[in-house]
Short mmCIF file of C-alpha atoms in Angstrom, two decimals:
data_model
loop_
_atom_site.label_atom_id
_atom_site.label_comp_id
_atom_site.label_asym_id
_atom_site.label_seq_id
_atom_site.Cartn_x
_atom_site.Cartn_y
_atom_site.Cartn_z
CA MET A 290 0.00 0.00 0.00
CA ALA A 291 1.32 3.43 -0.92
CA PRO A 292 2.11 5.64 2.08
CA SER A 293 -0.48 8.28 2.92
CA TYR A 294 1.18 11.67 2.96
CA SER A 295 -0.38 15.11 3.33
CA ALA A 296 -2.31 16.79 0.54
CA ARG A 297 -0.08 19.85 0.91
CA SER A 298 3.06 17.81 0.22
CA ARG A 299 1.48 16.33 -2.89
CA ALA A 300 0.53 19.83 -4.08
CA ILE A 301 4.12 21.09 -3.96
CA GLU A 302 5.59 20.70 -7.43
CA PRO A 303 9.24 19.76 -7.98
CA PHE A 304 11.61 22.02 -9.84
CA HIS A 305 11.57 20.73 -13.40
CA VAL A 306 15.08 22.05 -13.83
CA MET A 307 16.34 19.63 -11.19
CA ALA A 308 15.88 16.72 -13.59
CA LEU A 309 17.94 18.63 -16.14
CA LEU A 310 20.52 19.51 -13.49
CA ALA A 311 20.81 15.85 -12.49
CA ARG A 312 21.34 14.92 -16.14
CA ALA A 313 23.86 17.75 -16.55
CA ASN A 314 25.81 16.52 -13.53
CA GLN A 315 25.70 12.96 -14.87
CA LEU A 316 27.06 14.10 -18.22
CA GLN A 317 29.71 16.12 -16.46
CA GLY A 318 30.68 13.05 -14.43
CA GLU A 319 31.10 11.18 -17.70
CA GLY A 320 33.65 13.74 -18.80
CA HIS A 321 31.53 16.12 -20.87
CA ASP A 322 32.09 19.88 -20.62
CA VAL A 323 28.71 21.18 -19.44
CA ILE A 324 27.96 24.90 -19.38
CA HIS A 325 25.52 25.65 -16.57
CA LEU A 326 23.08 28.44 -17.40
CA GLU A 327 20.21 26.90 -15.44
CA ILE A 328 20.83 27.62 -11.75
CA GLY A 329 20.43 31.07 -10.20
CA GLU A 330 23.63 31.02 -8.21
CA PRO A 331 26.53 33.43 -8.80
CA ASP A 332 29.68 31.70 -10.01
CA PHE A 333 31.81 33.85 -7.72
CA SER A 334 32.75 32.36 -4.38
CA THR A 335 31.89 34.31 -1.25
CA ALA A 336 34.12 37.40 -0.99
CA ALA A 337 37.31 36.89 1.03
CA PRO A 338 36.49 39.39 3.81
CA ILE A 339 33.22 37.58 4.51
CA ILE A 340 34.94 34.19 4.62
CA ALA A 341 37.58 35.58 6.97
CA ALA A 342 34.89 36.94 9.26
CA GLY A 343 33.17 33.55 9.30
CA GLN A 344 36.42 31.79 10.12
CA ALA A 345 37.10 34.26 12.92
CA ALA A 346 33.60 33.69 14.30
CA LEU A 347 34.17 29.94 14.40
CA ALA A 348 37.56 30.37 16.05
CA ALA A 349 35.98 32.63 18.67
CA GLY A 350 33.33 30.04 19.45
CA HIS A 351 30.32 31.85 18.00
CA THR A 352 28.46 28.60 17.39
CA ARG A 353 25.49 28.95 19.75
CA TYR A 354 21.94 30.11 19.11
CA THR A 355 21.38 33.81 18.71
CA ALA A 356 18.18 35.67 19.56
CA ALA A 357 15.34 34.73 17.23
CA ARG A 358 15.42 38.14 15.55
CA GLY A 359 19.15 37.83 14.96
CA LEU A 360 22.32 39.50 16.17
CA PRO A 361 21.68 43.14 17.16
CA PRO A 362 24.92 44.34 15.47
CA LEU A 363 23.83 42.72 12.19
CA ARG A 364 20.36 44.25 12.35
CA GLN A 365 22.00 47.61 13.02
CA ALA A 366 24.37 47.10 10.08
CA ILE A 367 21.42 46.36 7.78
CA ALA A 368 19.63 49.49 9.02
CA GLY A 369 22.79 51.47 8.25
CA PHE A 370 22.83 49.95 4.76
CA TYR A 371 19.27 51.20 4.15
CA ALA A 372 20.31 54.65 5.33
CA ARG A 373 23.30 54.83 2.98
CA ARG A 374 21.77 53.20 -0.08
CA TYR A 375 18.18 54.45 0.07
CA GLY A 376 18.28 57.38 2.47
CA LEU A 377 15.84 55.54 4.76
CA SER A 378 15.74 55.51 8.53
CA ILE A 379 14.77 51.96 9.47
CA ASP A 380 14.60 51.02 13.13
CA PRO A 381 16.77 47.86 13.60
CA GLU A 382 13.96 46.51 15.79
CA ARG A 383 11.91 46.08 12.60
CA ILE A 384 14.50 43.77 11.02
CA LEU A 385 14.45 40.00 11.54
CA ILE A 386 17.38 37.85 10.41
CA THR A 387 16.18 34.65 8.74
CA PRO A 388 17.57 31.39 7.30
CA GLY A 389 17.83 32.66 3.74
CA GLY A 390 15.27 34.71 1.87
CA SER A 391 13.09 31.59 2.07
CA GLY A 392 12.92 31.98 5.84
CA ALA A 393 11.69 35.55 5.40
CA LEU A 394 9.00 34.40 2.95
CA LEU A 395 7.91 31.65 5.33
CA LEU A 396 7.52 34.15 8.17
CA ALA A 397 5.52 36.59 6.04
CA ALA A 398 3.25 33.89 4.63
CA SER A 399 2.66 32.39 8.09
CA LEU A 400 1.75 35.79 9.51
CA LEU A 401 -0.47 37.13 6.74
CA VAL A 402 -2.26 34.18 5.11
CA ASP A 403 -5.10 32.20 6.68
CA PRO A 404 -6.29 28.89 5.18
CA GLY A 405 -8.15 29.47 1.94
CA LYS A 406 -6.88 33.04 1.50
CA HIS A 407 -4.49 34.08 -1.21
CA TRP A 408 -1.95 36.56 -2.51
CA LEU A 409 -1.83 37.82 -6.07
CA LEU A 410 1.40 36.78 -7.81
CA ALA A 411 2.74 37.51 -11.26
CA ASP A 412 2.90 34.56 -13.67
CA PRO A 413 5.74 33.98 -14.57
CA GLY A 414 7.40 34.22 -11.17
CA TYR A 415 9.63 32.39 -8.70
CA PRO A 416 7.95 29.01 -8.01
CA CYS A 417 8.67 28.74 -4.29
CA ASN A 418 6.42 31.75 -3.68
CA ARG A 419 3.26 29.86 -4.60
CA HIS A 420 4.47 26.69 -2.90
CA PHE A 421 5.09 28.45 0.40
CA LEU A 422 1.56 29.81 0.30
CA ARG A 423 0.23 26.28 -0.19
CA LEU A 424 2.37 25.13 2.73
CA VAL A 425 0.50 27.48 5.08
CA GLU A 426 -2.84 26.32 3.61
CA GLY A 427 -3.25 29.47 1.56
CA ALA A 428 -3.00 29.83 -2.19
CA ALA A 429 -1.43 31.85 -4.95
CA GLN A 430 -3.70 33.58 -7.43
CA LEU A 431 -1.47 33.63 -10.49
CA VAL A 432 -2.01 36.69 -12.68
CA PRO A 433 -0.75 36.29 -16.27
CA VAL A 434 1.66 39.10 -17.13
CA GLY A 435 3.60 39.91 -20.27
CA ALA A 436 5.84 42.43 -21.95
CA ASP A 437 3.14 45.12 -21.84
CA THR A 438 3.64 45.43 -18.05
CA ARG A 439 7.28 44.28 -18.15
CA TYR A 440 6.09 41.01 -16.55
CA GLN A 441 5.07 42.82 -13.36
CA LEU A 442 1.82 43.16 -11.44
CA THR A 443 0.25 46.61 -11.70
CA ALA A 444 -2.36 48.47 -9.67
CA ASP A 445 -4.81 47.91 -12.53
CA LEU A 446 -4.21 44.15 -12.44
CA VAL A 447 -4.73 44.14 -8.68
CA GLU A 448 -8.06 45.92 -9.13
CA ARG A 449 -9.16 43.47 -11.82
CA HIS A 450 -8.15 40.25 -10.06
CA TRP A 451 -8.87 41.08 -6.41
CA ASP A 452 -11.67 38.98 -4.89
CA GLY A 453 -13.17 38.11 -1.54
CA ASP A 454 -10.34 35.71 -0.65
CA SER A 455 -7.50 38.10 -1.56
CA VAL A 456 -5.41 39.36 1.35
CA GLY A 457 -2.34 40.77 -0.40
CA ALA A 458 0.10 40.69 -3.25
CA LEU A 459 3.69 39.55 -3.54
CA VAL A 460 5.85 41.24 -6.17
CA ALA A 461 9.55 41.02 -6.96
CA SER A 462 11.83 43.81 -8.11
CA PRO A 463 14.14 42.82 -9.76
CA ALA A 464 12.09 39.78 -10.73
CA ASN A 465 13.01 36.17 -11.32
CA PRO A 466 12.88 34.96 -14.13
CA THR A 467 12.57 38.21 -16.12
CA GLY A 468 14.99 40.63 -14.42
CA THR A 469 12.53 43.54 -14.64
CA LEU A 470 12.06 46.31 -12.07
CA LEU A 471 9.14 48.13 -10.50
CA GLN A 472 9.71 51.88 -10.50
CA ARG A 473 9.01 54.01 -7.43
CA ASP A 474 5.69 55.32 -8.81
CA GLU A 475 4.58 51.79 -9.69
CA LEU A 476 5.32 50.60 -6.16
CA ALA A 477 3.36 53.55 -4.81
CA SER A 478 0.37 52.71 -7.04
CA LEU A 479 0.44 49.07 -5.96
CA SER A 480 0.59 50.15 -2.33
CA SER A 481 -2.42 52.45 -2.75
CA ALA A 482 -4.45 49.80 -4.57
CA LEU A 483 -3.80 47.24 -1.83
CA LYS A 484 -4.41 49.62 1.07
CA ALA A 485 -7.74 50.59 -0.47
CA ARG A 486 -8.73 46.92 -0.22
CA GLY A 487 -7.24 46.24 3.20
CA GLY A 488 -4.49 44.10 1.67
CA HIS A 489 -0.81 43.68 2.45
CA LEU A 490 2.05 44.44 0.06
CA VAL A 491 5.02 42.06 0.24
CA VAL A 492 8.04 42.86 -1.93
CA ASP A 493 10.89 40.51 -2.79
CA GLU A 494 14.00 42.71 -3.02
CA ILE A 495 16.41 39.76 -3.03
CA TYR A 496 18.17 40.94 -6.21
CA HIS A 497 18.66 44.51 -5.04
CA GLY A 498 22.23 45.55 -5.72
CA LEU A 499 22.31 43.56 -8.97
CA THR A 500 20.97 46.21 -11.32
CA TYR A 501 22.60 47.66 -14.43
CA GLY A 502 22.47 51.28 -15.50
CA THR A 503 19.89 52.07 -12.83
CA ASP A 504 19.22 51.59 -9.13
CA ALA A 505 16.22 49.71 -7.77
CA ALA A 506 13.82 51.63 -5.57
CA SER A 507 12.86 50.02 -2.28
CA VAL A 508 9.16 49.83 -1.54
CA LEU A 509 9.99 51.28 1.89
CA GLU A 510 10.61 54.59 0.15
CA VAL A 511 6.87 54.83 -0.59
CA ASP A 512 5.20 52.48 1.91
CA ASP A 513 6.51 52.15 5.44
CA GLN A 514 3.96 49.41 6.16
CA ALA A 515 5.11 47.04 3.42
CA PHE A 516 6.90 43.77 4.16
CA VAL A 517 10.31 43.42 2.51
CA LEU A 518 12.11 40.14 1.84
CA ASN A 519 15.85 40.22 1.22
CA SER A 520 18.81 37.87 1.21
CA PHE A 521 22.57 37.71 1.50
CA SER A 522 22.65 35.14 -1.32
CA LYS A 523 22.66 37.19 -4.52
CA TYR A 524 24.39 40.59 -4.32
CA PHE A 525 26.39 39.54 -1.25
CA GLY A 526 27.24 36.11 -2.73
CA MET A 527 26.52 34.05 0.41
CA THR A 528 24.25 31.36 -1.11
CA GLY A 529 25.38 28.42 1.00
CA TRP A 530 25.47 30.41 4.24
CA ARG A 531 21.64 30.50 4.25
CA LEU A 532 21.00 33.99 5.51
CA GLY A 533 18.34 36.59 4.73
CA TRP A 534 16.21 39.22 6.42
CA LEU A 535 12.70 40.57 6.69
CA VAL A 536 11.75 44.21 7.29
CA ALA A 537 8.30 44.44 8.84
CA PRO A 538 5.96 47.12 10.18
CA PRO A 539 6.54 47.71 13.91
CA ALA A 540 3.15 46.24 14.88
CA ALA A 541 4.04 42.91 13.23
CA VAL A 542 7.43 42.32 14.88
CA ALA A 543 6.28 40.58 18.06
CA ASP A 544 4.18 38.04 16.19
CA LEU A 545 6.95 37.44 13.65
CA GLU A 546 9.44 36.90 16.45
CA LYS A 547 7.12 34.33 18.01
CA LEU A 548 6.88 32.51 14.68
CA ALA A 549 10.67 32.59 14.25
CA GLN A 550 11.18 31.12 17.70
CA ASN A 551 8.96 28.19 16.81
CA LEU A 552 9.89 27.65 13.16
CA TYR A 553 13.69 27.75 13.31
CA ILE A 554 14.86 29.24 16.67
CA SER A 555 17.45 31.45 14.95
CA ALA A 556 19.37 31.87 11.73
CA PRO A 557 22.86 30.27 11.56
CA SER A 558 25.04 32.12 14.06
CA MET A 559 28.32 31.70 12.13
CA ALA A 560 26.69 33.11 9.00
CA GLN A 561 25.38 36.11 10.93
CA HIS A 562 28.82 36.95 12.25
CA ALA A 563 30.30 36.52 8.77
CA ALA A 564 27.65 38.81 7.26
CA LEU A 565 28.84 41.70 9.40
CA ALA A 566 31.73 41.96 6.95
CA CYS A 567 29.32 42.48 4.02
CA PHE A 568 28.98 46.17 4.78
CA GLU A 569 32.66 47.00 5.07
CA PRO A 570 33.99 49.30 2.31
CA ALA A 571 36.52 46.71 1.09
CA THR A 572 33.78 44.09 0.70
CA LEU A 573 31.39 46.46 -1.04
CA GLU A 574 34.14 47.35 -3.50
CA ILE A 575 34.47 43.67 -4.42
CA LEU A 576 30.70 43.31 -4.76
CA GLU A 577 30.43 46.35 -7.00
CA GLU A 578 33.15 44.94 -9.26
CA ARG A 579 31.10 41.77 -9.53
CA ARG A 580 27.97 43.73 -10.31
CA ALA A 581 29.82 45.40 -13.19
CA GLU A 582 30.88 41.99 -14.47
CA PHE A 583 27.28 40.75 -14.43
CA GLY A 584 26.36 43.84 -16.42
CA ARG A 585 28.97 43.00 -19.05
CA ARG A 586 27.63 39.48 -19.28
CA ARG A 587 24.08 40.72 -19.79
CA ASP A 588 25.23 43.16 -22.44
CA PHE A 589 26.85 40.29 -24.36
CA LEU A 590 24.23 37.56 -23.95
CA LEU A 591 21.10 39.63 -24.61
CA PRO A 592 21.95 40.71 -28.17
CA ALA A 593 23.64 37.38 -28.93
CA LEU A 594 20.48 35.42 -28.12
CA ARG A 595 18.28 37.87 -29.99
CA GLU A 596 20.50 37.47 -33.03
CA LEU A 597 19.95 33.70 -32.87
CA GLY A 598 16.18 34.24 -32.98
CA PHE A 599 15.19 34.15 -29.31
CA ARG A 600 12.50 36.72 -28.55
CA ILE A 601 13.34 38.75 -25.46
CA ALA A 602 10.75 41.47 -25.51
CA VAL A 603 11.90 43.43 -22.45
CA GLU A 604 15.47 44.26 -21.58
CA PRO A 605 16.17 43.09 -18.03
CA GLU A 606 17.44 45.77 -15.68
CA GLY A 607 18.49 43.53 -12.82
CA ALA A 608 19.15 40.04 -11.40
CA PHE A 609 21.11 37.76 -13.76
CA TYR A 610 18.46 36.20 -15.96
CA LEU A 611 17.10 36.42 -19.49
CA TYR A 612 13.58 35.07 -20.08
CA ALA A 613 13.36 34.08 -23.72
CA ASP A 614 10.49 33.08 -26.01
CA ILE A 615 11.44 30.09 -28.21
CA SER A 616 8.23 30.01 -30.26
CA ALA A 617 10.16 31.03 -33.39
CA PHE A 618 11.84 27.63 -33.25
CA GLY A 619 8.69 25.61 -32.53
CA GLY A 620 8.24 22.82 -30.04
CA ASP A 621 8.04 22.52 -26.28
CA ALA A 622 10.40 24.37 -23.94
CA PHE A 623 11.19 21.34 -21.76
CA ALA A 624 12.03 19.26 -24.82
CA PHE A 625 14.09 22.17 -26.11
CA CYS A 626 16.10 22.23 -22.86
CA GLN A 627 16.58 18.47 -23.04
CA HIS A 628 17.84 18.81 -26.59
CA MET A 629 20.40 21.45 -25.64
CA ILE A 630 21.78 19.45 -22.72
CA GLU A 631 21.94 16.18 -24.65
CA THR A 632 23.39 17.50 -27.90
CA GLU A 633 25.40 20.58 -26.89
CA PHE A 634 25.89 20.16 -23.13
CA VAL A 635 24.31 23.53 -22.35
CA ALA A 636 21.90 23.49 -19.38
CA ILE A 637 19.04 26.03 -19.31
CA THR A 638 15.76 26.22 -17.39
CA PRO A 639 12.31 25.53 -18.91
CA GLY A 640 9.52 28.03 -18.36
CA LEU A 641 7.39 25.41 -16.58
CA ASP A 642 9.30 26.15 -13.39
CA PHE A 643 7.95 29.71 -13.30
CA GLY A 644 4.21 29.28 -13.71
CA ARG A 645 1.58 28.54 -16.33
CA HIS A 646 1.32 31.56 -18.63
CA LEU A 647 2.99 30.70 -21.96
CA ALA A 648 5.39 28.53 -19.96
CA THR A 649 5.87 25.91 -22.67
CA GLN A 650 7.31 28.48 -25.06
CA HIS A 651 9.81 30.14 -22.70
CA VAL A 652 13.19 29.29 -21.22
CA ARG A 653 15.40 31.10 -18.72
CA PHE A 654 19.11 31.72 -19.14
CA ALA A 655 21.20 32.58 -16.08
CA TYR A 656 24.30 34.57 -17.00
CA THR A 657 26.22 33.29 -14.01
CA GLN A 658 29.19 32.07 -16.04
CA SER A 659 32.23 33.97 -17.28
CA LEU A 660 32.15 35.81 -20.60
CA PRO A 661 34.30 33.18 -22.38
CA ARG A 662 31.91 30.48 -21.18
CA LEU A 663 28.90 32.49 -22.33
CA GLN A 664 30.52 32.97 -25.73
CA GLU A 665 31.07 29.22 -25.96
CA ALA A 666 27.48 28.60 -24.88
CA VAL A 667 26.13 30.85 -27.65
CA GLU A 668 28.19 28.97 -30.24
CA ARG A 669 26.86 25.65 -28.98
CA ILE A 670 23.26 26.89 -28.87
CA ALA A 671 23.56 28.13 -32.46
CA ARG A 672 24.71 24.65 -33.44
CA GLY A 673 21.94 23.04 -31.40
CA LEU A 674 19.30 25.13 -33.15
CA LYS A 675 20.34 23.63 -36.46
CA SER A 676 19.62 20.12 -35.19
CA TRP A 677 16.47 21.01 -33.22
CA GLN A 678 13.35 19.46 -34.68
CA GLY A 679 10.67 21.46 -32.91
#
């Protein structure tokens, strides 16, 4: 007899890209040179000053639990970062340190979503967002978006799709998988539309810092009551350290702290001590150099893919992704990705991982490899297109 597991666990979909990643790793183990453009993880290792701070923390014995909200010096450092980068005065008491950006999303969803209620989410969007809502017995109301709104929710879309079970909206700026931004006035309009309906605005700012030719506005510049998710994984390059943060309205902090105490006790203490080095001038200089490198990669890969026939309707302004329409080549996106890994050893992500809307005709490229590797990838993809029978 098959084991009886929960309905919520059955409702959580796997990452389709993981099957491709497993195949890519198998091919790599067999000696093939695989170019990984599928996983959203910077190819740079964690910056040396952060590693040194982590090593020093271990040597000093900082291996015990911290307070559930996180180390006070780290929360103060994050508040200082908001002051310098955005000109905002954020009380450190409003900041909770979490196990990755996922921990921040789990806290926000647990606090704001009752069973049967839902948030509005853009489709395409990051898949874990809808899965976390299902985990807390809520739901995601996926709103199809396209190039006309730069793949973002708008106040007009909120007005059109809001219903009796809606309690908020989750948006991302820069967004995964499209790399597009919400401007300050757009964030303000979303905030007004949600407040008029008694809803909450939750903004994923995990890719802040990784923008090119522009700076991303924080929703806290226009709405002090919004919930902000952020992470040390992307701009700060600390993916494996599992560290993020949540900025919440003052009235929500006590309940969020209670949830944190029960869900995970505290974020990793060694990672918190290491993250203190993120805000040092020497570290920020390294991170800005890396941001410039990501910009160069985008500026190469975007026109190169367009020249091959991929349709990328909106130029991404942030993150490190290109979301490309393959309909000019025909066929299904998952099969297309399988073809590229099997014939050319280039791994890319199918659109099915990001939602439902036109998912079978889109793929995502992550420009998290060096320029020479991206150049090689484009050559291989061009060759793979010639043998693709869509």
